[in-house]
Structures are given as C-alpha cells and as structure tokens.
PDB file of C-alpha atoms in Angstrom:
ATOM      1  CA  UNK U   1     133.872  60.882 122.591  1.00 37.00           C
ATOM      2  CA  UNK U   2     131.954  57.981 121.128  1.00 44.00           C
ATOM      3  CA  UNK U   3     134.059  54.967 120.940  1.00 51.00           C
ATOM      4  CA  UNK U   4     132.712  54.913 116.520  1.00 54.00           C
ATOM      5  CA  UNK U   5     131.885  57.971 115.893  1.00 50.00           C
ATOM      6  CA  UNK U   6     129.701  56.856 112.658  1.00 69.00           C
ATOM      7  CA  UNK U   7     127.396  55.375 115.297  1.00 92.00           C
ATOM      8  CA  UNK U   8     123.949  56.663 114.443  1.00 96.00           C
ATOM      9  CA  UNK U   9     121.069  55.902 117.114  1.00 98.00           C
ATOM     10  CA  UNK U  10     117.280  56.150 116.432  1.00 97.00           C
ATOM     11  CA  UNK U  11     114.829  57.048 119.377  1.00 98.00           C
ATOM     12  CA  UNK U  12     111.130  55.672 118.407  1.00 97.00           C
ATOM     13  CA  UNK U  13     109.539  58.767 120.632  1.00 95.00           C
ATOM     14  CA  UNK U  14     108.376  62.133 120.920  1.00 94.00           C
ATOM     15  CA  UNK U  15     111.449  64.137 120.831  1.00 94.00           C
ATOM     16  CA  UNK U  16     110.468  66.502 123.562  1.00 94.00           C
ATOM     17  CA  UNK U  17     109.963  63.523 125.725  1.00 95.00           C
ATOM     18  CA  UNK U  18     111.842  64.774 128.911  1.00 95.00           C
ATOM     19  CA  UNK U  19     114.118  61.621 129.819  1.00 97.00           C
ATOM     20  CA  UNK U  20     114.741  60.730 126.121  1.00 97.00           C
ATOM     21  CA  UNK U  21     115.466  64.259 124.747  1.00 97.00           C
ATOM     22  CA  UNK U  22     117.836  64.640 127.904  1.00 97.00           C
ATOM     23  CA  UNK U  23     119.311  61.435 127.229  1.00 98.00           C
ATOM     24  CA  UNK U  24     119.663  62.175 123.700  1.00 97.00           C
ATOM     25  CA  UNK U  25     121.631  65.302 124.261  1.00 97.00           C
ATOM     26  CA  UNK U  26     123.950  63.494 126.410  1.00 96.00           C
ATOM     27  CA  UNK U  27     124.140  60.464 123.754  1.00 97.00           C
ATOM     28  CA  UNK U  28     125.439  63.794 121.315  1.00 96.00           C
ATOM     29  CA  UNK U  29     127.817  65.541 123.423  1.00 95.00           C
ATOM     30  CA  UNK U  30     129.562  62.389 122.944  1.00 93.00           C
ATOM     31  CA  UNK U  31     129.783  62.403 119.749  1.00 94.00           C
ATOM     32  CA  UNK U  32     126.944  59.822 118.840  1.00 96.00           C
ATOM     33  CA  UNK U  33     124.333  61.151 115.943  1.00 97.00           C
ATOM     34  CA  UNK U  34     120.837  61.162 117.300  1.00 97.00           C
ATOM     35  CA  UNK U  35     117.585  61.210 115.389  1.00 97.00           C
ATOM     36  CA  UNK U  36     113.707  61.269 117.178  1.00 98.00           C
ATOM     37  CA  UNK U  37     111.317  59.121 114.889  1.00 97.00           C
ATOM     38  CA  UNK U  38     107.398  59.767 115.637  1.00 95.00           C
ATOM     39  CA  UNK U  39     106.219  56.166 116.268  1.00 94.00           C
ATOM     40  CA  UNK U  40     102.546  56.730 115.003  1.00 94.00           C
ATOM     41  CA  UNK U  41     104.301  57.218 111.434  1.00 92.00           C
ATOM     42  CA  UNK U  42     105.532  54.201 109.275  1.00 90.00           C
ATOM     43  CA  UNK U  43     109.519  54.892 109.116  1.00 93.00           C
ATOM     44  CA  UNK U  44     110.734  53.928 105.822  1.00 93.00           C
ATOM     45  CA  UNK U  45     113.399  51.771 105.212  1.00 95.00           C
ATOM     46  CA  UNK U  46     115.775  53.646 103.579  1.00 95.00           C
ATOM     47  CA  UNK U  47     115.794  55.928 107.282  1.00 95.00           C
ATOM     48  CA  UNK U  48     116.625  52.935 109.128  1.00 96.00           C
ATOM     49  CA  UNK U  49     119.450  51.815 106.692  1.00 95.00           C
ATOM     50  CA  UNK U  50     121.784  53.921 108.120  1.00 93.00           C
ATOM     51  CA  UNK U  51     121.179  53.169 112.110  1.00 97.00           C
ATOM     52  CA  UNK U  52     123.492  51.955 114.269  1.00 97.00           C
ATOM     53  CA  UNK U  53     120.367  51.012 116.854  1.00 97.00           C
ATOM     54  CA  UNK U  54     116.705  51.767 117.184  1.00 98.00           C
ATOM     55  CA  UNK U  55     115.412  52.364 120.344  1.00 98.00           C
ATOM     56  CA  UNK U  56     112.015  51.018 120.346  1.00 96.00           C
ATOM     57  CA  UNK U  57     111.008  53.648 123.617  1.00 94.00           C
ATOM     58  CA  UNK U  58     106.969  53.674 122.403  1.00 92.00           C
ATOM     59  CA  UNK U  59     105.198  51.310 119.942  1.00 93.00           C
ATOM     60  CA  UNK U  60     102.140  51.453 117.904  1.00 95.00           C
ATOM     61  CA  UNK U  61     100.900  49.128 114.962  1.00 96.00           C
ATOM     62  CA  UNK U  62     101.751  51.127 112.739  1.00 96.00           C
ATOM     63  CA  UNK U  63     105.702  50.875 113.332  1.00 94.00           C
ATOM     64  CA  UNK U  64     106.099  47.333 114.157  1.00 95.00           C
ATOM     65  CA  UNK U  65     106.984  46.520 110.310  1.00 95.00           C
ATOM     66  CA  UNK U  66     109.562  48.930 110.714  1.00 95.00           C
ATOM     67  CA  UNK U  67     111.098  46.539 113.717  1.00 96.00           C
ATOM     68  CA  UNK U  68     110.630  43.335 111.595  1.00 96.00           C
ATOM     69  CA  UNK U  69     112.766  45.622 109.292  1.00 97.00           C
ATOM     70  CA  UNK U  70     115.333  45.988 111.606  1.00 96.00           C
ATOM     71  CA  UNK U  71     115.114  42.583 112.975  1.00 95.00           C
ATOM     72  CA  UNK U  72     115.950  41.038 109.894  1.00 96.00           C
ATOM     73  CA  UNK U  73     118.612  43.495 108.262  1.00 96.00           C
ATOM     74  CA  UNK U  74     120.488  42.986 111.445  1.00 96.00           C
ATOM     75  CA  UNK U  75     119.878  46.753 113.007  1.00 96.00           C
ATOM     76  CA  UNK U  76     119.953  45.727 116.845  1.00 97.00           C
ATOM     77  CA  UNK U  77     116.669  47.027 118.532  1.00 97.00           C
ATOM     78  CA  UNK U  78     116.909  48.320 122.432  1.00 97.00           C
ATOM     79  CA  UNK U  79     114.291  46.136 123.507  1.00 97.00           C
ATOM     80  CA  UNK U  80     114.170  42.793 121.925  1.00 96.00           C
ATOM     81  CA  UNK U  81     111.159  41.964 119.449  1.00 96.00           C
ATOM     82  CA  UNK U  82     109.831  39.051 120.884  1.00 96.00           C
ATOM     83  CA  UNK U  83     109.226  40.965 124.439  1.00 96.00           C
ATOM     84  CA  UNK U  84     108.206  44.264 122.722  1.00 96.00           C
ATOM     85  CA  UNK U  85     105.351  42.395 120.780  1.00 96.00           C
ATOM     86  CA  UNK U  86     104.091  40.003 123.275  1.00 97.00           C
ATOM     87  CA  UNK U  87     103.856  42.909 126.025  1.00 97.00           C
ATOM     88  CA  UNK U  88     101.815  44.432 123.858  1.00 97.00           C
ATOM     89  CA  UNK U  89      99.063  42.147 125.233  1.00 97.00           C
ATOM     90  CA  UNK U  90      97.703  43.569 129.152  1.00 97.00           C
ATOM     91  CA  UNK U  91      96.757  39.893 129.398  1.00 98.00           C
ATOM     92  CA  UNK U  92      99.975  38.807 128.564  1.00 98.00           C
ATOM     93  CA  UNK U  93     101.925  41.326 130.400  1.00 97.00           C
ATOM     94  CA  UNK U  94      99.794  40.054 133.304  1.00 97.00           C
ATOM     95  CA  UNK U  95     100.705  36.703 132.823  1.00 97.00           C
ATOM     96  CA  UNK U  96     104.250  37.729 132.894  1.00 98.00           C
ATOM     97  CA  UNK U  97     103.988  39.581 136.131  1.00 98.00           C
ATOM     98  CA  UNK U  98     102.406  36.145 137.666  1.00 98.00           C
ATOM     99  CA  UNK U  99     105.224  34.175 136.467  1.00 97.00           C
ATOM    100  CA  UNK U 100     107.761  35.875 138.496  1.00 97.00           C
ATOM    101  CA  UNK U 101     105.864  36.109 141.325  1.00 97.00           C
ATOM    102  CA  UNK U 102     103.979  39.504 141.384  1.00 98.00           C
ATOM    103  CA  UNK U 103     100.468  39.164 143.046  1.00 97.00           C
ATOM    104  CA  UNK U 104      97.845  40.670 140.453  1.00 98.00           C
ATOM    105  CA  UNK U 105      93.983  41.236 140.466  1.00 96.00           C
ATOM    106  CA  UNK U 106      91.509  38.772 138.956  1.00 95.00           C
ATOM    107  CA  UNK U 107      90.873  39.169 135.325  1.00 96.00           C
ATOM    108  CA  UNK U 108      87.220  38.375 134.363  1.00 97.00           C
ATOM    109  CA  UNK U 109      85.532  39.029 130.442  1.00 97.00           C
ATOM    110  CA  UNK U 110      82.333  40.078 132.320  1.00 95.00           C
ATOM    111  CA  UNK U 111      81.649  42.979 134.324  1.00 94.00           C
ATOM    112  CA  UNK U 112      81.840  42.269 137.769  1.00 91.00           C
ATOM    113  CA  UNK U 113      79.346  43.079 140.475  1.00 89.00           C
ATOM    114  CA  UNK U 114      81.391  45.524 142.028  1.00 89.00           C
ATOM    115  CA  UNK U 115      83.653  48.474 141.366  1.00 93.00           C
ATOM    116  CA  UNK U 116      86.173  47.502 138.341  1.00 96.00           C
ATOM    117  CA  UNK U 117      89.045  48.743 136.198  1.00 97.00           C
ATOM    118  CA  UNK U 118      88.343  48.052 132.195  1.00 97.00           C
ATOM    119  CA  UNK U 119      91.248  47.640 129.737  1.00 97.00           C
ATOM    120  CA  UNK U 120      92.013  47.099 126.468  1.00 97.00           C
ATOM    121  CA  UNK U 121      93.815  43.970 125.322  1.00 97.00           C
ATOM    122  CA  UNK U 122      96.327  45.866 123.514  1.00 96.00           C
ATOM    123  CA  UNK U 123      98.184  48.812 125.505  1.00 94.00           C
ATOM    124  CA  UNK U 124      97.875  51.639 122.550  1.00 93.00           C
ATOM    125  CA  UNK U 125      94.402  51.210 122.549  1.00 92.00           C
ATOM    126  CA  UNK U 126      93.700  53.577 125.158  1.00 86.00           C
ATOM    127  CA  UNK U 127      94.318  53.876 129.035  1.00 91.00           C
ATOM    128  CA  UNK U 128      92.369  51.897 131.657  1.00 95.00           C
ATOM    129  CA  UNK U 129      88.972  53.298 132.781  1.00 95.00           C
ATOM    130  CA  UNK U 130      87.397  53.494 136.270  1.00 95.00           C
ATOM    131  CA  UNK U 131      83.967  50.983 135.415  1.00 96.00           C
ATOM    132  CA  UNK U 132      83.965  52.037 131.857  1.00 95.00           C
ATOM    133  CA  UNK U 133      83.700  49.818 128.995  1.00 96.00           C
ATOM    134  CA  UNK U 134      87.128  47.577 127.543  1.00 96.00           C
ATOM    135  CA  UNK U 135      87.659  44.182 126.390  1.00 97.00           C
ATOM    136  CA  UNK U 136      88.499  42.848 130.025  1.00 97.00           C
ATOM    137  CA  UNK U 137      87.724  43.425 133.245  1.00 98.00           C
ATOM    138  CA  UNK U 138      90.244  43.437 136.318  1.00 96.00           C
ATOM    139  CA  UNK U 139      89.148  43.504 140.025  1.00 94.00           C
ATOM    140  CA  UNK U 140      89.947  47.052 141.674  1.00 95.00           C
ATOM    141  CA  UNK U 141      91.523  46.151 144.623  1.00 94.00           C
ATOM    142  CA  UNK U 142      90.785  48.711 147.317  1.00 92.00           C
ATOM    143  CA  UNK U 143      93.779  51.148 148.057  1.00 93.00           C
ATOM    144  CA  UNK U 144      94.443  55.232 148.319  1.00 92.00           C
ATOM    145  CA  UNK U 145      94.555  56.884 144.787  1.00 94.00           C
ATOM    146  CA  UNK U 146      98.020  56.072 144.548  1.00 95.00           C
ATOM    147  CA  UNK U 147     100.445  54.059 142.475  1.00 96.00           C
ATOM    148  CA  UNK U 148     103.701  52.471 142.916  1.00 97.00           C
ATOM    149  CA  UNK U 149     105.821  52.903 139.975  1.00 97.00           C
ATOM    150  CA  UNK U 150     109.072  50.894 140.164  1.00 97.00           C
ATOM    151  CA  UNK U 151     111.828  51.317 136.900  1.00 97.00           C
ATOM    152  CA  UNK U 152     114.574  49.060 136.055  1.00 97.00           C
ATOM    153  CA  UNK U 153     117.114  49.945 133.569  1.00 97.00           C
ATOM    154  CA  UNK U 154     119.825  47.450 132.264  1.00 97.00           C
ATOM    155  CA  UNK U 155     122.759  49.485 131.684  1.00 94.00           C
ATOM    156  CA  UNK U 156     124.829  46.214 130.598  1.00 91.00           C
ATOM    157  CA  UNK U 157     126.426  45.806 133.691  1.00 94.00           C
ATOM    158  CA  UNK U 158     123.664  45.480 135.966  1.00 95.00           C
ATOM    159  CA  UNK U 159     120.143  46.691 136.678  1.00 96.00           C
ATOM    160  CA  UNK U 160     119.302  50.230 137.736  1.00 96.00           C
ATOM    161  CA  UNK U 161     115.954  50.569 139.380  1.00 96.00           C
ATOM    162  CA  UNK U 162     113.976  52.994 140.850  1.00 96.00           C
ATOM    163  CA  UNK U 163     110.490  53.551 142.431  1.00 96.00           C
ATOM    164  CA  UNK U 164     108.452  56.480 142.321  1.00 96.00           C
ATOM    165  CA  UNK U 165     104.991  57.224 144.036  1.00 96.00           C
ATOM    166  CA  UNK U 166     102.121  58.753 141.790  1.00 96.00           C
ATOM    167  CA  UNK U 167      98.440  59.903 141.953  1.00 95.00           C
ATOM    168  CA  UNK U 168      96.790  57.766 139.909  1.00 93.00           C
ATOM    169  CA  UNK U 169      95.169  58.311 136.729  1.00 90.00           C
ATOM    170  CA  UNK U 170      92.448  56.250 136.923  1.00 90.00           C
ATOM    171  CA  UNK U 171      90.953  58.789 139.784  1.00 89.00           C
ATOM    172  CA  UNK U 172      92.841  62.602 138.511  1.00 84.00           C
ATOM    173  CA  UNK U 173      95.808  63.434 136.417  1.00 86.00           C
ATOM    174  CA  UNK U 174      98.846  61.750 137.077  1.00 86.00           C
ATOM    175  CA  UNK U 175     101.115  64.168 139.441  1.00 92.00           C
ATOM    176  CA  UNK U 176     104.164  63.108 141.289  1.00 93.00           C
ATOM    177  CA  UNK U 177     104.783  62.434 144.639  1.00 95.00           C
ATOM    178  CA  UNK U 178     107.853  61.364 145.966  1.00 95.00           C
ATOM    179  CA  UNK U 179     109.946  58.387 145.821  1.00 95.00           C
ATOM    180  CA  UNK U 180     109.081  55.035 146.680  1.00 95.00           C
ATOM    181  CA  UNK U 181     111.279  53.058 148.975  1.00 89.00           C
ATOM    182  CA  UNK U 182     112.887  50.386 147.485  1.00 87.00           C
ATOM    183  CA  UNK U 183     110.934  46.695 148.087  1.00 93.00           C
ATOM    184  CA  UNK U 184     113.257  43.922 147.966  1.00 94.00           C
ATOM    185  CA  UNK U 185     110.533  41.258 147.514  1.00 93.00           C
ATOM    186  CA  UNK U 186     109.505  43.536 144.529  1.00 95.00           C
ATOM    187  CA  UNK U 187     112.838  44.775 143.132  1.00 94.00           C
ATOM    188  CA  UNK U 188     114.233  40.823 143.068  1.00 96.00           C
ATOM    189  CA  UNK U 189     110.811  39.899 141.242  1.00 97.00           C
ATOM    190  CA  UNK U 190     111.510  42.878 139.353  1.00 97.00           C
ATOM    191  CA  UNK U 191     115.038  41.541 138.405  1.00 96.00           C
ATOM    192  CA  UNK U 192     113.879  38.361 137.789  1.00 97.00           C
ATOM    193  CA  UNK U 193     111.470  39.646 134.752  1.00 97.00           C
ATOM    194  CA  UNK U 194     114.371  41.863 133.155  1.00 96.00           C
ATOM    195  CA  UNK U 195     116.908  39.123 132.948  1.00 96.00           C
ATOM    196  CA  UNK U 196     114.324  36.316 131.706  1.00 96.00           C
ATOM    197  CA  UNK U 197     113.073  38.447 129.096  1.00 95.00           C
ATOM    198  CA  UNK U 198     116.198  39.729 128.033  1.00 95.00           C
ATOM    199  CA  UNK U 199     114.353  43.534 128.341  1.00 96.00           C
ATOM    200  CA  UNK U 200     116.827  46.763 128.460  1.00 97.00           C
ATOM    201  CA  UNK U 201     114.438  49.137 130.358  1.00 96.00           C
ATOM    202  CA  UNK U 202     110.690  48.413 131.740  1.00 96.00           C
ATOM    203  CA  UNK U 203     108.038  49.624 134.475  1.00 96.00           C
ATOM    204  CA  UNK U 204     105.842  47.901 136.721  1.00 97.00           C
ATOM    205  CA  UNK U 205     103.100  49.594 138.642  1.00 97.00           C
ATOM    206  CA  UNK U 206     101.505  48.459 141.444  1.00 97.00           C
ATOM    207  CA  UNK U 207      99.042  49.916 144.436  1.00 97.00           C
ATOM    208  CA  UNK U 208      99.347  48.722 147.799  1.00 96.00           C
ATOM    209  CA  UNK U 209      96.018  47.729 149.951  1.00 95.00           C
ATOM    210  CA  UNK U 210      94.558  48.124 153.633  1.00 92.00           C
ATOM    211  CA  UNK U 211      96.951  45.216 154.296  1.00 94.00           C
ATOM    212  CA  UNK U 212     100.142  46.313 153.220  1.00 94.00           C
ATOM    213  CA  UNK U 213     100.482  44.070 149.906  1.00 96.00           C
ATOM    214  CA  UNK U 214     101.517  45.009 146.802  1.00 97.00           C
ATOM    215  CA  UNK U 215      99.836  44.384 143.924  1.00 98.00           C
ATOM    216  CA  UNK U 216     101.474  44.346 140.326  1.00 98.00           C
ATOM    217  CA  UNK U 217      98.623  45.707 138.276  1.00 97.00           C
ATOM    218  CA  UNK U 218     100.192  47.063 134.506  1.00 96.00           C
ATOM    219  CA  UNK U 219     103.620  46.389 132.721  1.00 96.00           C
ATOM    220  CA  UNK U 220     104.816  49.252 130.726  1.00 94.00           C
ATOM    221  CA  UNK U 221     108.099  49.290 128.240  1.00 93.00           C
ATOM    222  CA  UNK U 222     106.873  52.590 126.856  1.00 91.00           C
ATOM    223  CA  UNK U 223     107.242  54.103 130.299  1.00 92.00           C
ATOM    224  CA  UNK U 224     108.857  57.853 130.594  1.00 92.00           C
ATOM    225  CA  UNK U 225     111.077  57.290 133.328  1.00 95.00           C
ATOM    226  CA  UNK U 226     109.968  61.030 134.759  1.00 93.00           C
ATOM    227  CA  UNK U 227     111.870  61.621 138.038  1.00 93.00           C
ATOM    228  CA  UNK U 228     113.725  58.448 138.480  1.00 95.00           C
ATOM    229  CA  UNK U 229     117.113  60.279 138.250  1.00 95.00           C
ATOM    230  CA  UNK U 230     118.054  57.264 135.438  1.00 97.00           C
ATOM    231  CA  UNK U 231     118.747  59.351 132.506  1.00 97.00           C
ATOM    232  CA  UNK U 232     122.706  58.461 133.156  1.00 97.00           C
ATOM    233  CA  UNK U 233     121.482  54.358 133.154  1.00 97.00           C
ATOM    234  CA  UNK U 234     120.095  54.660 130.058  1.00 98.00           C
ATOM    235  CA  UNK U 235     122.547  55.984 128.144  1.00 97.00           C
ATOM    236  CA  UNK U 236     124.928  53.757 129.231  1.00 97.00           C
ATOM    237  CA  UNK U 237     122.257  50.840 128.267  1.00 98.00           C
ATOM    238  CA  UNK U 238     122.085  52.857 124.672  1.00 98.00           C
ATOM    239  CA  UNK U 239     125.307  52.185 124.337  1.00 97.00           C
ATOM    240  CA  UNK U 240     125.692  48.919 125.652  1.00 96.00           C
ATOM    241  CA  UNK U 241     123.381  47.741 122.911  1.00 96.00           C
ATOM    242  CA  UNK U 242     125.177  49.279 119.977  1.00 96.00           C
ATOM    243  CA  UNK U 243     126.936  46.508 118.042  1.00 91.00           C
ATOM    244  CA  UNK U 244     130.609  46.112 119.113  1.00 77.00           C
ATOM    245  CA  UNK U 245     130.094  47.248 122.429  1.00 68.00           C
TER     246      UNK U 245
END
C-alpha cells in the first residue's frame, strides 16, 4: 500500500497513453488515487487543489498557467518548471544538448543549399519536416532512416536509461525496431543533463552517420517511453517526488 494513502497524483496526458496508463494502474494497485488531465485543456484550480503531485508528462500553452498554479501553491510538479519551460525552445533544447557535450547539426535561419530538416521554435508547434517550411533550419546530416532514442528516468535513487532504435518519422511512420546498445559516451552525457537540470524523466534522439558518430538532434520531456521496459522506474520516480517521500 501507499505509504499516505490520501496521496492524490495528476498525470498531464492522454490517459490511454500506453506507459502512463500502465504506470497509472500500478500507481493504484497501491493504493495511490490517480486522475488523467488532457493537457490541451486549461485545468482549473480548484482540480489541482487537491493533488498530491502533477506530472507534467506533455505540455502545451494552454496548461502552463496551470503549472505556475502549482508552482506557487506549493503542489510539487514531476519535472521542474524552469526545465519544462525553457525546453520548450528546439533552440534551447539544442543548446542544452551542446553544453553537455552532445555533437548536434548546424542551425541556420535560412534555407540551406542542400537537403534540410525545418522546425519550429517551440516543440507543440508541429513535428520537424523533411525541406519543408519552419522557423529554423538544421543541417540533415546523412545517415539510414533511423533514430537513436535513448530514455533516462530518475527514480530517486539513480538514473534508469534505456535506448531504443526507430524508423524515423521524418522519412515514414515511426515503427520500432529493437533496442539500442547502451553508449557510454552518450549515456554519461546523458547523465550529466538529468542531474544539472534537476529533470525526473527525458529523451534524447540522435542518428548515427557513415562514420559512426552520433549526433544529438531533438530533446523531448514529453516522450512516451514505448518499449523501454521503464514503466517500474517511473513509478518509483512518481513517488519519489511526492512530498514526504
């Protein structure tokens, strides 16, 4: 059983998100009280009143006053504000992946001679496009249709990861491939960005060229965590971030 059974935990997602409804079924069998919130909706504050924590899983505009809410009525958030808003920037996100020592593609506000990925600067605004139109432009660096997608979960004891390889979208429909062997250049870098931004749970994807480097090109805390096996990790970071605990 919960350790406060009055311990009532919001989930800003879809609640037939596979991880998070699976997670949320386990967060109920012991003994926790579980509500989904649909975070293109403004959530009122008399529904937050009552949490225990909000995780903040997917974010739009729209529900970011709803996180100052919490922030300032003392409702503990899964991922911390600061992080949540400024990696809602690809540019900053980018920046982040730099700092810690991730290789990433030029970023030019111009359309480049060649082949291309365009993006928007804010990461609900849309995916990334194959030479389309966005508000930047990043250099496609030449690799299989593939991406690297590499997880890290911060269960409050230490930090789960996980890597995963995927077709990408910018080429067909994302479809799963098999797991990813784990990179410790990437998953120490990887480590390094969780602990400095104080972040519970995060992706990373990257796509590997002709040469056998990795580049970090997108940062992701909305990401689904689909066939990582870390539904167990985060439920025991849930619950590592509910006050008392």
């Amino acid at each position: 059983m919960a350790q406060n059974a009055a311990d009532r935990i919001g989930i800003l997602c879809s609640a037939d998100q596979p991880v998070f409804s699976a997670v949320a079924e386990r967060l109920r069998e012991s003994g926790y009280t579980v509500r989904f919130f649909d975070p293109r909706s403004n959530i009122s504050p008399s529904k937050l009143d009552h949490l225990s924590l909000l995780v903040n899983k997917q974010v739009f505009p729209v529900t970011l006053p709803s996180l100052d809410y919490a922030r300032r009525t003392g409702i503990p958030l899964w991922n911390n504000l600061p992080a949540t808003i400024a990696f809602s920037s690809r540019l900053i996100c980018l920046q982040a992946l730099e700092e810690v020592g991730f290789r990433t593609p030029t970023v030019t506000f111009e359309k480049p001679a060649g082949e291309y990925v365009a993006k928007d600067y804010y990461i609900w605004n849309g995916d990334p496009e194959l030479n389309g139109e966005g508000d930047f432009y990043q250099e496609l660096i030449p690799t299989k249709p593939v991406d690297y997608k590499y997880y890290a979960v911060n269960d409050g004891e230490c930090i789960q990861m996980a890597g995963r390889r995927v077709t990408s979208k910018l080429y067909r429909p994302k479809r799963f491939l098999g797991k990813a062997r784990a990179r410790p250049r990437l998953t120490a870098r990887l480590q390094r960005l969780v602990e400095r931004t104080d972040l519970r749970g995060l992706g990373v994807d990257f796509v590997r060229d002709d040469e056998n480097r990795f580049w970090a090109i997108d940062l992701n805390l909305a990401a689904g965590y689909r066939n990582t096996g870390l539904e167990l990790a985060i439920c025991r970071s849930i619950r590592a971030s509910l006050p008392g605990h």
